[in-house]
Amino acid sequence: MRHRAIRPEPLFFELNPRRVRRQGYVLPALDVPPVEPAEVLPSDLVRDPDPHVPDIGEMEVVQHFHRLSQLNYAVDEGLYP
């Protein structure tokens, strides 16, 4: 029998409150010349400010969404109310 999460799960943006720099994925080196998005996209499609995506490690992301999945109803949890 699975156990349901009993404490509220913090928002994704609250998982790294101290702003510790963590890298979840390393991109390979570019094999083409870099291009500024503002040079090739229309101005209404270019975002001005930084989106403030949190720096969270890959394992923390997996654990976060696993805990969220425990809040959903599942057939293994029991009968439908």
mmCIF file of C-alpha atoms in Angstrom:
data_model
loop_
_atom_site.group_PDB
_atom_site.id
_atom_site.type_symbol
_atom_site.label_atom_id
_atom_site.label_comp_id
_atom_site.label_asym_id
_atom_site.label_seq_id
_atom_site.Cartn_x
_atom_site.Cartn_y
_atom_site.Cartn_z
ATOM 1 C CA MET A 1 0.000 0.000 0.000
ATOM 2 C CA ARG A 2 1.349 3.410 -0.947
ATOM 3 C CA HIS A 3 1.511 6.218 1.558
ATOM 4 C CA ARG A 4 0.165 9.587 0.553
ATOM 5 C CA ALA A 5 2.090 12.786 1.126
ATOM 6 C CA ILE A 6 0.901 14.377 4.359
ATOM 7 C CA ARG A 7 2.730 17.691 4.194
ATOM 8 C CA PRO A 8 2.161 20.386 1.598
ATOM 9 C CA GLU A 9 4.683 20.388 -1.212
ATOM 10 C CA PRO A 10 6.416 23.754 -1.695
ATOM 11 C CA LEU A 11 6.245 25.501 -5.032
ATOM 12 C CA PHE A 12 8.994 24.761 -7.513
ATOM 13 C CA PHE A 13 10.385 28.278 -7.034
ATOM 14 C CA GLU A 14 10.557 27.807 -3.250
ATOM 15 C CA LEU A 15 12.801 24.741 -3.370
ATOM 16 C CA ASN A 16 16.035 26.765 -3.490
ATOM 17 C CA PRO A 17 15.355 29.741 -1.191
ATOM 18 C CA ARG A 18 19.039 30.531 -0.507
ATOM 19 C CA ARG A 19 19.754 30.886 -4.245
ATOM 20 C CA VAL A 20 22.496 28.281 -4.092
ATOM 21 C CA ARG A 21 23.815 27.772 -7.617
ATOM 22 C CA ARG A 22 23.076 24.192 -8.681
ATOM 23 C CA GLN A 23 23.348 22.870 -12.175
ATOM 24 C CA GLY A 24 20.861 20.237 -13.238
ATOM 25 C CA TYR A 25 22.153 19.600 -16.756
ATOM 26 C CA VAL A 26 25.265 20.410 -18.758
ATOM 27 C CA LEU A 27 24.692 21.310 -22.396
ATOM 28 C CA PRO A 28 27.242 20.163 -24.982
ATOM 29 C CA ALA A 29 29.453 22.712 -26.699
ATOM 30 C CA LEU A 30 27.898 24.576 -29.636
ATOM 31 C CA ASP A 31 28.794 23.294 -33.092
ATOM 32 C CA VAL A 32 27.260 26.366 -34.787
ATOM 33 C CA PRO A 33 27.952 30.069 -34.230
ATOM 34 C CA PRO A 34 25.864 31.598 -31.393
ATOM 35 C CA VAL A 35 23.051 33.967 -32.385
ATOM 36 C CA GLU A 36 21.233 36.572 -30.299
ATOM 37 C CA PRO A 37 17.483 35.792 -30.254
ATOM 38 C CA ALA A 38 16.625 39.493 -30.706
ATOM 39 C CA GLU A 39 18.452 39.472 -34.043
ATOM 40 C CA VAL A 40 16.430 36.647 -35.603
ATOM 41 C CA LEU A 41 13.033 36.807 -33.840
ATOM 42 C CA PRO A 42 10.306 39.447 -34.000
ATOM 43 C CA SER A 43 10.439 41.875 -31.069
ATOM 44 C CA ASP A 44 7.085 40.704 -29.663
ATOM 45 C CA LEU A 45 8.503 37.176 -29.232
ATOM 46 C CA VAL A 46 11.644 38.204 -27.336
ATOM 47 C CA ARG A 47 11.425 38.236 -23.538
ATOM 48 C CA ASP A 48 12.961 41.301 -21.902
ATOM 49 C CA PRO A 49 13.529 40.298 -18.257
ATOM 50 C CA ASP A 50 15.161 37.154 -16.957
ATOM 51 C CA PRO A 51 12.496 34.439 -16.394
ATOM 52 C CA HIS A 52 13.919 33.674 -12.894
ATOM 53 C CA VAL A 53 13.954 29.917 -13.342
ATOM 54 C CA PRO A 54 15.250 28.400 -10.087
ATOM 55 C CA ASP A 55 18.614 26.636 -9.966
ATOM 56 C CA ILE A 56 17.586 23.170 -8.832
ATOM 57 C CA GLY A 57 19.497 19.939 -9.225
ATOM 58 C CA GLU A 58 18.093 17.135 -11.353
ATOM 59 C CA MET A 59 17.499 14.833 -8.371
ATOM 60 C CA GLU A 60 15.534 17.533 -6.529
ATOM 61 C CA VAL A 61 13.310 17.997 -9.588
ATOM 62 C CA VAL A 62 12.598 14.257 -9.749
ATOM 63 C CA GLN A 63 11.824 14.118 -6.013
ATOM 64 C CA HIS A 64 9.558 17.173 -6.252
ATOM 65 C CA PHE A 65 7.408 15.705 -9.022
ATOM 66 C CA HIS A 66 7.375 12.294 -7.319
ATOM 67 C CA ARG A 67 5.952 13.904 -4.167
ATOM 68 C CA LEU A 68 3.377 15.747 -6.286
ATOM 69 C CA SER A 69 2.349 12.476 -7.924
ATOM 70 C CA GLN A 70 1.548 11.040 -4.490
ATOM 71 C CA LEU A 71 -1.142 13.704 -4.064
ATOM 72 C CA ASN A 72 -3.103 12.330 -7.046
ATOM 73 C CA TYR A 73 -5.744 9.657 -6.694
ATOM 74 C CA ALA A 74 -4.665 6.216 -7.853
ATOM 75 C CA VAL A 75 -6.527 2.935 -8.223
ATOM 76 C CA ASP A 76 -4.064 1.362 -5.788
ATOM 77 C CA GLU A 77 -5.092 3.878 -3.093
ATOM 78 C CA GLY A 78 -8.591 2.484 -2.681
ATOM 79 C CA LEU A 79 -12.090 2.723 -4.067
ATOM 80 C CA TYR A 80 -13.261 5.817 -5.861
ATOM 81 C CA PRO A 81 -15.389 7.900 -3.481
#
